Amino acid sequence: MQGPDERFLELRQTLCETFADGYERGISDETFNRLALEIFAFQCDANPTLRAFATGRGVRPGLTSRWEDIPAVPAAAFKALPFSTTRLEDVQRVFRTSGTTQGGRRGEHHVRDLLLYHASALPHFERSLLPDGARPRFLNLIPPAESLPDSSLSYMTSMVTEAFSAEGGAYFATPTNDLDLNGLEAALDAAVHEGVAVLLMGSAFAFAHWLESVEPRSREWVLAEGSRIMETGGFKGRVREVSRSELYARLSATHGIATGRIVNEYGMTELLSQFYEGVLQSESDTPLDDRVLVGPPWVRSRILDPDTLEEVDHGEPGLLCHTDLANAGSVLTILTEDRGVRRGEGFQLLGRVQGAEPRGCSLAMEDVLRASGGTR
Protein backbone atom coordinates (compact mmCIF):
# COMPACT_ATOMS: atom_id res chain seq x y z
CA MET A 1 0.00 0.00 0.00
CA GLN A 2 1.32 3.43 -0.93
CA GLY A 3 2.20 5.92 1.77
CA PRO A 4 1.03 9.56 1.59
CA ASP A 5 4.30 10.82 0.13
CA GLU A 6 4.27 8.22 -2.63
CA ARG A 7 0.63 9.02 -3.39
CA PHE A 8 1.41 12.70 -3.67
CA LEU A 9 4.39 12.15 -5.97
CA GLU A 10 2.25 9.98 -8.23
CA LEU A 11 -0.47 12.63 -8.26
CA ARG A 12 2.07 15.34 -9.01
CA GLN A 13 3.43 13.42 -11.99
CA THR A 14 -0.06 12.86 -13.38
CA LEU A 15 -1.03 16.50 -12.88
CA CYS A 16 2.14 17.89 -14.47
CA GLU A 17 1.53 15.72 -17.53
CA THR A 18 -2.12 16.79 -17.60
CA PHE A 19 -1.20 20.48 -17.37
CA ALA A 20 1.43 20.13 -20.11
CA ASP A 21 -1.19 18.74 -22.50
CA GLY A 22 -4.09 20.79 -21.12
CA TYR A 23 -4.35 23.29 -23.96
CA GLU A 24 -3.51 20.97 -26.83
CA ARG A 25 -5.76 18.09 -25.84
CA GLY A 26 -8.10 19.78 -23.40
CA ILE A 27 -9.28 18.35 -20.10
CA SER A 28 -12.64 16.67 -20.38
CA ASP A 29 -15.25 16.94 -17.65
CA GLU A 30 -14.77 13.23 -16.99
CA THR A 31 -11.00 13.59 -16.55
CA PHE A 32 -11.38 16.65 -14.36
CA ASN A 33 -13.93 14.88 -12.19
CA ARG A 34 -11.72 11.81 -11.77
CA LEU A 35 -8.63 13.84 -10.85
CA ALA A 36 -10.53 16.13 -8.48
CA LEU A 37 -12.04 13.19 -6.58
CA GLU A 38 -8.66 11.46 -6.40
CA ILE A 39 -7.03 14.62 -5.02
CA PHE A 40 -9.86 15.18 -2.56
CA ALA A 41 -9.57 11.63 -1.21
CA PHE A 42 -5.80 12.05 -0.82
CA GLN A 43 -6.18 15.39 0.95
CA CYS A 44 -8.73 14.01 3.41
CA ASP A 45 -6.44 11.08 4.23
CA ALA A 46 -3.51 13.45 4.79
CA ASN A 47 -5.41 16.18 6.67
CA PRO A 48 -7.72 15.02 9.51
CA THR A 49 -9.27 18.48 9.84
CA LEU A 50 -10.28 18.52 6.19
CA ARG A 51 -11.68 15.00 6.50
CA ALA A 52 -13.71 15.97 9.57
CA PHE A 53 -14.96 19.11 7.82
CA ALA A 54 -16.07 17.13 4.78
CA THR A 55 -17.75 14.45 6.87
CA GLY A 56 -19.52 17.09 8.92
CA ARG A 57 -20.91 18.50 5.68
CA GLY A 58 -22.19 15.10 4.65
CA VAL A 59 -19.46 14.27 2.14
CA ARG A 60 -17.42 11.09 2.61
CA PRO A 61 -14.19 10.89 0.60
CA GLY A 62 -14.20 7.92 -1.75
CA LEU A 63 -17.98 7.73 -1.85
CA THR A 64 -18.91 10.97 -3.58
CA SER A 65 -19.04 10.82 -7.38
CA ARG A 66 -19.16 14.52 -8.33
CA TRP A 67 -16.43 17.10 -7.88
CA GLU A 68 -19.12 19.74 -7.38
CA ASP A 69 -20.05 18.01 -4.09
CA ILE A 70 -16.61 18.56 -2.58
CA PRO A 71 -17.19 21.07 0.27
CA ALA A 72 -15.44 24.40 -0.28
CA VAL A 73 -13.10 25.69 2.42
CA PRO A 74 -13.55 29.45 3.03
CA ALA A 75 -10.48 31.51 2.21
CA ALA A 76 -10.76 33.02 5.70
CA ALA A 77 -9.96 29.59 7.17
CA PHE A 78 -6.37 29.99 5.99
CA LYS A 79 -6.04 32.66 8.70
CA ALA A 80 -6.91 30.12 11.39
CA LEU A 81 -5.41 26.81 10.24
CA PRO A 82 -2.27 25.68 8.38
CA PHE A 83 -3.87 23.55 5.66
CA SER A 84 -1.26 21.14 4.38
CA THR A 85 -0.93 17.52 3.34
CA THR A 86 2.56 17.19 4.79
CA ARG A 87 4.50 18.27 7.86
CA LEU A 88 4.77 22.04 8.08
CA GLU A 89 8.55 21.88 8.16
CA ASP A 90 8.50 20.09 4.80
CA VAL A 91 6.49 22.64 2.81
CA GLN A 92 8.55 24.41 0.15
CA ARG A 93 7.02 27.88 0.53
CA VAL A 94 4.58 29.76 2.74
CA PHE A 95 2.62 32.52 1.03
CA ARG A 96 0.78 35.04 3.22
CA THR A 97 -2.15 37.27 2.41
CA SER A 98 -1.84 41.04 2.72
CA GLY A 99 -5.08 41.40 4.71
CA THR A 100 -5.02 42.31 8.38
CA THR A 101 -8.50 41.27 9.49
CA GLN A 102 -9.33 38.75 12.21
CA GLY A 103 -7.18 40.34 14.88
CA GLY A 104 -4.33 41.13 12.52
CA ARG A 105 -3.80 37.50 11.43
CA ARG A 106 -2.75 36.90 7.84
CA GLY A 107 -3.86 33.94 5.83
CA GLU A 108 -1.15 31.39 5.07
CA HIS A 109 -0.98 29.00 2.14
CA HIS A 110 1.52 26.24 2.88
CA VAL A 111 2.72 25.22 -0.58
CA ARG A 112 3.91 21.64 -0.49
CA ASP A 113 5.44 21.53 -3.95
CA LEU A 114 6.45 24.47 -6.13
CA LEU A 115 6.74 22.27 -9.21
CA LEU A 116 2.94 22.18 -9.42
CA TYR A 117 2.85 25.97 -9.12
CA HIS A 118 5.23 26.31 -12.06
CA ALA A 119 3.39 23.66 -14.08
CA SER A 120 0.13 25.58 -13.67
CA ALA A 121 1.25 29.22 -13.76
CA LEU A 122 3.70 29.23 -16.65
CA PRO A 123 1.59 27.82 -19.50
CA HIS A 124 -1.48 29.89 -18.62
CA PHE A 125 0.58 33.07 -18.34
CA GLU A 126 2.21 32.37 -21.71
CA ARG A 127 -1.14 31.70 -23.36
CA SER A 128 -2.71 34.84 -21.87
CA LEU A 129 0.11 37.41 -22.05
CA LEU A 130 2.38 36.01 -24.77
CA PRO A 131 0.04 34.24 -27.23
CA ASP A 132 2.06 35.63 -30.15
CA GLY A 133 5.28 33.98 -28.92
CA ALA A 134 6.84 37.36 -28.09
CA ARG A 135 9.60 37.68 -25.51
CA PRO A 136 9.47 41.35 -24.46
CA ARG A 137 11.59 42.96 -21.79
CA PHE A 138 9.76 42.67 -18.45
CA LEU A 139 9.61 45.81 -16.30
CA ASN A 140 8.05 45.04 -12.91
CA LEU A 141 6.33 47.48 -10.57
CA ILE A 142 6.12 44.52 -8.17
CA PRO A 143 8.90 43.57 -5.72
CA PRO A 144 11.06 40.57 -6.67
CA ALA A 145 10.48 37.31 -4.82
CA GLU A 146 13.80 37.43 -3.00
CA SER A 147 12.87 40.69 -1.30
CA LEU A 148 9.28 39.65 -0.49
CA PRO A 149 9.43 35.85 -0.12
CA ASP A 150 5.95 35.37 1.38
CA SER A 151 4.13 37.18 -1.45
CA SER A 152 2.51 34.85 -3.96
CA LEU A 153 2.26 37.71 -6.46
CA SER A 154 5.98 38.50 -6.18
CA TYR A 155 6.82 34.83 -6.60
CA MET A 156 4.56 34.49 -9.64
CA THR A 157 5.86 37.59 -11.40
CA SER A 158 9.47 36.68 -10.66
CA MET A 159 8.83 33.16 -11.97
CA VAL A 160 7.35 34.31 -15.28
CA THR A 161 10.02 37.01 -15.65
CA GLU A 162 12.77 34.42 -15.32
CA ALA A 163 11.01 32.08 -17.74
CA PHE A 164 9.94 34.47 -20.49
CA SER A 165 11.62 37.87 -20.27
CA ALA A 166 14.24 39.02 -22.71
CA GLU A 167 17.45 39.86 -20.81
CA GLY A 168 16.07 38.77 -17.44
CA GLY A 169 13.80 41.74 -16.76
CA ALA A 170 14.07 44.40 -14.07
CA TYR A 171 12.26 45.43 -10.85
CA PHE A 172 11.35 48.89 -9.66
CA ALA A 173 9.45 48.27 -6.40
CA THR A 174 10.63 47.71 -2.85
CA PRO A 175 9.10 45.35 -0.24
CA THR A 176 7.19 48.35 1.13
CA ASN A 177 5.87 49.03 -2.41
CA ASP A 178 7.84 52.23 -2.89
CA LEU A 179 8.74 52.76 -6.54
CA ASP A 180 12.12 53.55 -8.04
CA LEU A 181 10.61 56.21 -10.26
CA ASN A 182 13.87 57.42 -11.74
CA GLY A 183 14.95 53.87 -12.52
CA LEU A 184 11.68 53.08 -14.27
CA GLU A 185 11.86 56.26 -16.34
CA ALA A 186 15.38 55.37 -17.40
CA ALA A 187 14.32 51.84 -18.32
CA LEU A 188 11.47 53.12 -20.48
CA ASP A 189 13.75 55.66 -22.15
CA ALA A 190 16.20 52.85 -22.96
CA ALA A 191 13.45 50.61 -24.35
CA VAL A 192 12.26 53.38 -26.68
CA HIS A 193 15.81 54.18 -27.77
CA GLU A 194 16.56 50.52 -28.50
CA GLY A 195 13.17 49.82 -30.07
CA VAL A 196 12.56 46.95 -27.63
CA ALA A 197 9.03 45.83 -26.74
CA VAL A 198 8.27 45.67 -23.04
CA LEU A 199 5.79 44.07 -20.68
CA LEU A 200 4.92 46.29 -17.74
CA MET A 201 3.53 44.39 -14.74
CA GLY A 202 2.10 46.02 -11.64
CA SER A 203 -0.85 46.53 -9.34
CA ALA A 204 -3.47 49.17 -10.08
CA PHE A 205 -2.21 51.18 -7.11
CA ALA A 206 1.41 51.03 -8.28
CA PHE A 207 0.42 52.17 -11.76
CA ALA A 208 -1.66 55.03 -10.32
CA HIS A 209 1.31 56.12 -8.20
CA TRP A 210 3.58 55.96 -11.25
CA LEU A 211 1.20 58.05 -13.36
CA GLU A 212 0.87 60.68 -10.64
CA SER A 213 4.65 61.07 -10.79
CA VAL A 214 5.14 61.39 -14.54
CA GLU A 215 1.94 63.05 -15.79
CA PRO A 216 2.57 66.49 -14.19
CA ARG A 217 5.89 66.57 -16.05
CA SER A 218 4.26 65.51 -19.34
CA ARG A 219 6.52 62.47 -19.60
CA GLU A 220 5.29 60.13 -22.31
CA TRP A 221 6.72 57.18 -24.22
CA VAL A 222 5.78 55.48 -27.47
CA LEU A 223 6.85 51.94 -26.68
CA ALA A 224 7.75 49.53 -29.47
CA GLU A 225 5.10 47.50 -31.24
CA GLY A 226 4.32 44.36 -29.28
CA SER A 227 4.49 46.09 -25.90
CA ARG A 228 1.78 45.24 -23.37
CA ILE A 229 0.73 45.74 -19.75
CA MET A 230 -0.46 43.32 -17.05
CA GLU A 231 -2.48 44.97 -14.28
CA THR A 232 -3.28 42.99 -11.13
CA GLY A 233 -5.89 45.14 -9.41
CA GLY A 234 -5.03 46.08 -5.87
CA PHE A 235 -6.63 49.24 -4.49
CA LYS A 236 -7.81 47.42 -1.32
CA GLY A 237 -7.18 49.57 1.74
CA ARG A 238 -5.86 52.53 -0.24
CA VAL A 239 -7.04 56.08 0.30
CA ARG A 240 -7.79 56.92 -3.32
CA GLU A 241 -9.06 54.67 -6.07
CA VAL A 242 -9.03 55.31 -9.80
CA SER A 243 -11.70 53.80 -12.04
CA ARG A 244 -10.47 51.07 -14.32
CA SER A 245 -11.45 52.93 -17.48
CA GLU A 246 -9.59 56.04 -16.32
CA LEU A 247 -6.51 54.06 -15.31
CA TYR A 248 -6.32 52.22 -18.64
CA ALA A 249 -6.84 55.41 -20.64
CA ARG A 250 -4.02 57.14 -18.75
CA LEU A 251 -1.70 54.12 -19.09
CA SER A 252 -2.41 54.02 -22.80
CA ALA A 253 -1.72 57.72 -23.30
CA THR A 254 1.49 57.69 -21.25
CA HIS A 255 3.06 54.57 -22.78
CA GLY A 256 1.65 54.47 -26.31
CA ILE A 257 0.01 51.10 -25.68
CA ALA A 258 -3.57 50.53 -26.82
CA THR A 259 -6.05 49.71 -24.06
CA GLY A 260 -6.70 46.42 -25.88
CA ARG A 261 -3.18 45.39 -24.90
CA ILE A 262 -3.73 45.98 -21.18
CA VAL A 263 -4.64 42.70 -19.47
CA ASN A 264 -6.15 42.28 -16.03
CA GLU A 265 -4.92 39.39 -13.86
CA TYR A 266 -6.83 37.92 -10.91
CA GLY A 267 -5.20 35.60 -8.42
CA MET A 268 -5.37 34.55 -4.79
CA THR A 269 -2.77 33.60 -2.22
CA GLU A 270 -4.81 30.46 -1.58
CA LEU A 271 -4.73 29.32 -5.23
CA LEU A 272 -1.80 28.17 -7.37
CA SER A 273 -3.53 29.04 -10.65
CA GLN A 274 -4.35 32.51 -12.00
CA PHE A 275 -7.06 34.03 -14.19
CA TYR A 276 -6.52 36.48 -17.06
CA GLU A 277 -8.56 38.39 -19.57
CA GLY A 278 -8.08 36.82 -23.00
CA VAL A 279 -7.91 40.11 -24.90
CA LEU A 280 -4.48 39.46 -26.44
CA GLN A 281 -5.84 36.32 -28.09
CA SER A 282 -8.53 38.35 -29.85
CA GLU A 283 -8.07 40.52 -32.92
CA SER A 284 -10.75 42.94 -31.74
CA ASP A 285 -10.49 45.54 -28.97
CA THR A 286 -12.95 44.13 -26.44
CA PRO A 287 -14.67 46.86 -24.40
CA LEU A 288 -13.83 46.78 -20.68
CA ASP A 289 -17.42 46.00 -19.71
CA ASP A 290 -17.41 42.90 -21.95
CA ARG A 291 -14.13 41.39 -20.79
CA VAL A 292 -14.09 38.17 -18.76
CA LEU A 293 -11.48 36.43 -16.64
CA VAL A 294 -10.58 32.91 -17.71
CA GLY A 295 -8.65 30.26 -15.81
CA PRO A 296 -6.62 27.35 -17.20
CA PRO A 297 -8.35 24.09 -18.19
CA TRP A 298 -7.45 22.51 -14.83
CA VAL A 299 -9.58 24.99 -12.87
CA ARG A 300 -13.36 25.02 -12.58
CA SER A 301 -15.01 28.17 -11.22
CA ARG A 302 -18.60 28.44 -9.99
CA ILE A 303 -20.81 31.26 -8.77
CA LEU A 304 -22.59 30.33 -5.53
CA ASP A 305 -25.51 31.77 -3.60
CA PRO A 306 -24.04 33.61 -0.56
CA ASP A 307 -26.51 31.95 1.84
CA THR A 308 -27.08 28.44 0.53
CA LEU A 309 -23.79 27.92 -1.39
CA GLU A 310 -25.83 26.39 -4.19
CA GLU A 311 -24.76 27.29 -7.73
CA VAL A 312 -26.75 30.20 -9.15
CA ASP A 313 -28.11 30.50 -12.68
CA HIS A 314 -25.87 31.72 -15.48
CA GLY A 315 -25.66 35.53 -15.34
CA GLU A 316 -26.70 35.78 -11.70
CA PRO A 317 -24.20 37.31 -9.23
CA GLY A 318 -22.82 35.39 -6.27
CA LEU A 319 -19.67 34.24 -4.49
CA LEU A 320 -16.77 32.93 -6.55
CA CYS A 321 -15.73 29.37 -5.75
CA HIS A 322 -12.70 27.78 -7.43
CA THR A 323 -11.65 24.15 -7.72
CA ASP A 324 -7.97 24.14 -8.70
CA LEU A 325 -6.20 20.85 -9.42
CA ALA A 326 -2.86 22.60 -8.86
CA ASN A 327 -3.82 22.88 -5.18
CA ALA A 328 -3.22 19.15 -4.70
CA GLY A 329 -0.89 19.81 -1.77
CA SER A 330 -3.30 21.91 0.29
CA VAL A 331 -7.05 22.42 -0.33
CA LEU A 332 -8.70 21.65 -3.65
CA THR A 333 -11.81 23.87 -3.49
CA ILE A 334 -11.74 27.44 -2.15
CA LEU A 335 -14.76 29.61 -1.33
CA THR A 336 -13.81 33.25 -1.80
CA GLU A 337 -15.30 36.47 -0.48
CA ASP A 338 -15.20 37.89 -4.01
CA ARG A 339 -18.42 38.51 -5.89
CA GLY A 340 -18.65 37.54 -9.53
CA VAL A 341 -20.98 36.67 -12.37
CA ARG A 342 -20.65 34.01 -15.05
CA ARG A 343 -20.14 35.38 -18.57
CA GLY A 344 -19.51 32.94 -21.42
CA GLU A 345 -16.47 30.78 -20.73
CA GLY A 346 -15.29 32.92 -17.84
CA PHE A 347 -16.52 35.33 -15.19
CA GLN A 348 -16.50 39.00 -14.35
CA LEU A 349 -15.27 40.12 -10.96
CA LEU A 350 -17.73 42.39 -9.13
CA GLY A 351 -15.53 43.20 -6.13
CA ARG A 352 -15.24 42.08 -2.53
CA VAL A 353 -18.23 41.37 -0.33
CA GLN A 354 -19.07 44.49 1.66
CA GLY A 355 -20.58 44.54 5.13
CA ALA A 356 -21.46 41.41 7.07
CA GLU A 357 -19.85 38.10 6.17
CA PRO A 358 -22.12 36.05 3.87
CA ARG A 359 -24.10 33.45 5.78
CA GLY A 360 -22.71 30.61 3.67
CA CYS A 361 -19.11 31.64 4.41
CA SER A 362 -19.89 32.05 8.11
CA LEU A 363 -21.45 28.60 8.45
CA ALA A 364 -18.65 26.97 6.49
CA MET A 365 -16.08 28.70 8.69
CA GLU A 366 -17.83 27.48 11.82
CA ASP A 367 -17.75 23.94 10.47
CA VAL A 368 -14.02 24.21 9.70
CA LEU A 369 -13.25 25.39 13.23
CA ARG A 370 -15.49 22.72 14.72
CA ALA A 371 -13.65 20.10 12.70
CA SER A 372 -10.32 21.37 14.01
CA GLY A 373 -11.55 21.41 17.60
CA GLY A 374 -11.35 25.22 17.74
CA THR A 375 -13.91 27.94 18.39
CA ARG A 376 -14.56 31.13 16.56
Tab-separated table of C-alpha atoms in Angstrom, residues 63-241:
chain	number	residue	atom	x	y	z
A	63	LEU	CA	-17.982	7.727	-1.846
A	64	THR	CA	-18.906	10.971	-3.581
A	65	SER	CA	-19.040	10.823	-7.385
A	66	ARG	CA	-19.160	14.519	-8.330
A	67	TRP	CA	-16.425	17.104	-7.881
A	68	GLU	CA	-19.118	19.743	-7.376
A	69	ASP	CA	-20.053	18.014	-4.088
A	70	ILE	CA	-16.607	18.561	-2.575
A	71	PRO	CA	-17.186	21.072	0.266
A	72	ALA	CA	-15.436	24.403	-0.283
A	73	VAL	CA	-13.099	25.692	2.421
A	74	PRO	CA	-13.546	29.448	3.032
A	75	ALA	CA	-10.481	31.512	2.206
A	76	ALA	CA	-10.760	33.020	5.701
A	77	ALA	CA	-9.962	29.586	7.174
A	78	PHE	CA	-6.373	29.986	5.994
A	79	LYS	CA	-6.045	32.657	8.701
A	80	ALA	CA	-6.910	30.119	11.387
A	81	LEU	CA	-5.410	26.807	10.241
A	82	PRO	CA	-2.274	25.681	8.375
A	83	PHE	CA	-3.873	23.553	5.665
A	84	SER	CA	-1.260	21.144	4.378
A	85	THR	CA	-0.930	17.524	3.335
A	86	THR	CA	2.556	17.191	4.789
A	87	ARG	CA	4.502	18.271	7.859
A	88	LEU	CA	4.766	22.041	8.076
A	89	GLU	CA	8.548	21.882	8.158
A	90	ASP	CA	8.501	20.091	4.803
A	91	VAL	CA	6.492	22.643	2.810
A	92	GLN	CA	8.545	24.408	0.150
A	93	ARG	CA	7.019	27.878	0.534
A	94	VAL	CA	4.579	29.759	2.741
A	95	PHE	CA	2.618	32.520	1.027
A	96	ARG	CA	0.781	35.036	3.219
A	97	THR	CA	-2.154	37.274	2.410
A	98	SER	CA	-1.843	41.037	2.715
A	99	GLY	CA	-5.078	41.402	4.708
A	100	THR	CA	-5.025	42.310	8.384
A	101	THR	CA	-8.501	41.273	9.486
A	102	GLN	CA	-9.332	38.750	12.208
A	103	GLY	CA	-7.177	40.340	14.883
A	104	GLY	CA	-4.331	41.127	12.516
A	105	ARG	CA	-3.803	37.502	11.426
A	106	ARG	CA	-2.747	36.901	7.839
A	107	GLY	CA	-3.860	33.935	5.833
A	108	GLU	CA	-1.154	31.386	5.073
A	109	HIS	CA	-0.975	28.996	2.142
A	110	HIS	CA	1.518	26.237	2.877
A	111	VAL	CA	2.723	25.220	-0.584
A	112	ARG	CA	3.909	21.642	-0.488
A	113	ASP	CA	5.435	21.530	-3.949
A	114	LEU	CA	6.453	24.467	-6.134
A	115	LEU	CA	6.743	22.271	-9.208
A	116	LEU	CA	2.940	22.177	-9.425
A	117	TYR	CA	2.848	25.968	-9.123
A	118	HIS	CA	5.234	26.309	-12.064
A	119	ALA	CA	3.390	23.662	-14.081
A	120	SER	CA	0.135	25.585	-13.670
A	121	ALA	CA	1.245	29.222	-13.755
A	122	LEU	CA	3.704	29.231	-16.648
A	123	PRO	CA	1.586	27.821	-19.505
A	124	HIS	CA	-1.481	29.893	-18.615
A	125	PHE	CA	0.584	33.070	-18.343
A	126	GLU	CA	2.209	32.369	-21.713
A	127	ARG	CA	-1.139	31.701	-23.361
A	128	SER	CA	-2.709	34.841	-21.868
A	129	LEU	CA	0.115	37.409	-22.048
A	130	LEU	CA	2.377	36.010	-24.773
A	131	PRO	CA	0.042	34.240	-27.228
A	132	ASP	CA	2.064	35.627	-30.148
A	133	GLY	CA	5.275	33.985	-28.918
A	134	ALA	CA	6.839	37.364	-28.088
A	135	ARG	CA	9.602	37.683	-25.513
A	136	PRO	CA	9.471	41.354	-24.458
A	137	ARG	CA	11.594	42.961	-21.787
A	138	PHE	CA	9.763	42.666	-18.450
A	139	LEU	CA	9.611	45.805	-16.301
A	140	ASN	CA	8.053	45.039	-12.912
A	141	LEU	CA	6.328	47.476	-10.567
A	142	ILE	CA	6.117	44.520	-8.172
A	143	PRO	CA	8.905	43.574	-5.721
A	144	PRO	CA	11.055	40.571	-6.666
A	145	ALA	CA	10.476	37.315	-4.820
A	146	GLU	CA	13.799	37.428	-3.000
A	147	SER	CA	12.869	40.692	-1.303
A	148	LEU	CA	9.279	39.653	-0.485
A	149	PRO	CA	9.432	35.849	-0.117
A	150	ASP	CA	5.951	35.367	1.378
A	151	SER	CA	4.132	37.177	-1.445
A	152	SER	CA	2.506	34.847	-3.961
A	153	LEU	CA	2.262	37.714	-6.463
A	154	SER	CA	5.978	38.501	-6.182
A	155	TYR	CA	6.817	34.833	-6.599
A	156	MET	CA	4.557	34.489	-9.642
A	157	THR	CA	5.856	37.590	-11.401
A	158	SER	CA	9.474	36.679	-10.663
A	159	MET	CA	8.832	33.156	-11.965
A	160	VAL	CA	7.353	34.315	-15.284
A	161	THR	CA	10.022	37.011	-15.652
A	162	GLU	CA	12.765	34.422	-15.322
A	163	ALA	CA	11.008	32.078	-17.742
A	164	PHE	CA	9.942	34.473	-20.489
A	165	SER	CA	11.623	37.874	-20.273
A	166	ALA	CA	14.240	39.023	-22.713
A	167	GLU	CA	17.451	39.863	-20.810
A	168	GLY	CA	16.069	38.773	-17.444
A	169	GLY	CA	13.799	41.742	-16.755
A	170	ALA	CA	14.070	44.400	-14.067
A	171	TYR	CA	12.263	45.426	-10.852
A	172	PHE	CA	11.346	48.888	-9.655
A	173	ALA	CA	9.449	48.269	-6.397
A	174	THR	CA	10.633	47.712	-2.847
A	175	PRO	CA	9.101	45.345	-0.240
A	176	THR	CA	7.187	48.353	1.128
A	177	ASN	CA	5.872	49.031	-2.405
A	178	ASP	CA	7.842	52.226	-2.888
A	179	LEU	CA	8.741	52.757	-6.543
A	180	ASP	CA	12.119	53.548	-8.042
A	181	LEU	CA	10.607	56.209	-10.259
A	182	ASN	CA	13.873	57.420	-11.744
A	183	GLY	CA	14.954	53.870	-12.520
A	184	LEU	CA	11.685	53.078	-14.271
A	185	GLU	CA	11.860	56.265	-16.338
A	186	ALA	CA	15.384	55.372	-17.404
A	187	ALA	CA	14.323	51.837	-18.323
A	188	LEU	CA	11.465	53.118	-20.480
A	189	ASP	CA	13.754	55.661	-22.150
A	190	ALA	CA	16.197	52.846	-22.957
A	191	ALA	CA	13.445	50.609	-24.347
A	192	VAL	CA	12.263	53.380	-26.683
A	193	HIS	CA	15.814	54.185	-27.771
A	194	GLU	CA	16.564	50.518	-28.496
A	195	GLY	CA	13.168	49.816	-30.066
A	196	VAL	CA	12.557	46.951	-27.629
A	197	ALA	CA	9.025	45.831	-26.742
A	198	VAL	CA	8.274	45.670	-23.037
A	199	LEU	CA	5.791	44.066	-20.684
A	200	LEU	CA	4.924	46.288	-17.736
A	201	MET	CA	3.532	44.389	-14.739
A	202	GLY	CA	2.100	46.025	-11.640
A	203	SER	CA	-0.848	46.529	-9.343
A	204	ALA	CA	-3.466	49.169	-10.079
A	205	PHE	CA	-2.209	51.178	-7.107
A	206	ALA	CA	1.413	51.026	-8.284
A	207	PHE	CA	0.417	52.174	-11.761
A	208	ALA	CA	-1.660	55.027	-10.324
A	209	HIS	CA	1.309	56.121	-8.202
A	210	TRP	CA	3.579	55.955	-11.252
A	211	LEU	CA	1.203	58.049	-13.360
A	212	GLU	CA	0.872	60.677	-10.640
A	213	SER	CA	4.653	61.071	-10.786
A	214	VAL	CA	5.136	61.388	-14.537
A	215	GLU	CA	1.944	63.052	-15.794
A	216	PRO	CA	2.566	66.493	-14.191
A	217	ARG	CA	5.890	66.571	-16.050
A	218	SER	CA	4.264	65.510	-19.336
A	219	ARG	CA	6.522	62.472	-19.597
A	220	GLU	CA	5.287	60.134	-22.314
A	221	TRP	CA	6.717	57.181	-24.222
A	222	VAL	CA	5.778	55.479	-27.467
A	223	LEU	CA	6.852	51.944	-26.681
A	224	ALA	CA	7.750	49.530	-29.470
A	225	GLU	CA	5.098	47.505	-31.239
A	226	GLY	CA	4.317	44.364	-29.277
A	227	SER	CA	4.491	46.090	-25.903
A	228	ARG	CA	1.782	45.242	-23.373
A	229	ILE	CA	0.728	45.737	-19.750
A	230	MET	CA	-0.456	43.318	-17.054
A	231	GLU	CA	-2.482	44.971	-14.281
A	232	THR	CA	-3.281	42.989	-11.127
A	233	GLY	CA	-5.891	45.143	-9.409
A	234	GLY	CA	-5.025	46.079	-5.871
A	235	PHE	CA	-6.634	49.242	-4.489
A	236	LYS	CA	-7.813	47.424	-1.318
A	237	GLY	CA	-7.178	49.567	1.742
A	238	ARG	CA	-5.863	52.527	-0.235
A	239	VAL	CA	-7.044	56.085	0.301
A	240	ARG	CA	-7.793	56.920	-3.322
A	241	GLU	CA	-9.064	54.667	-6.066
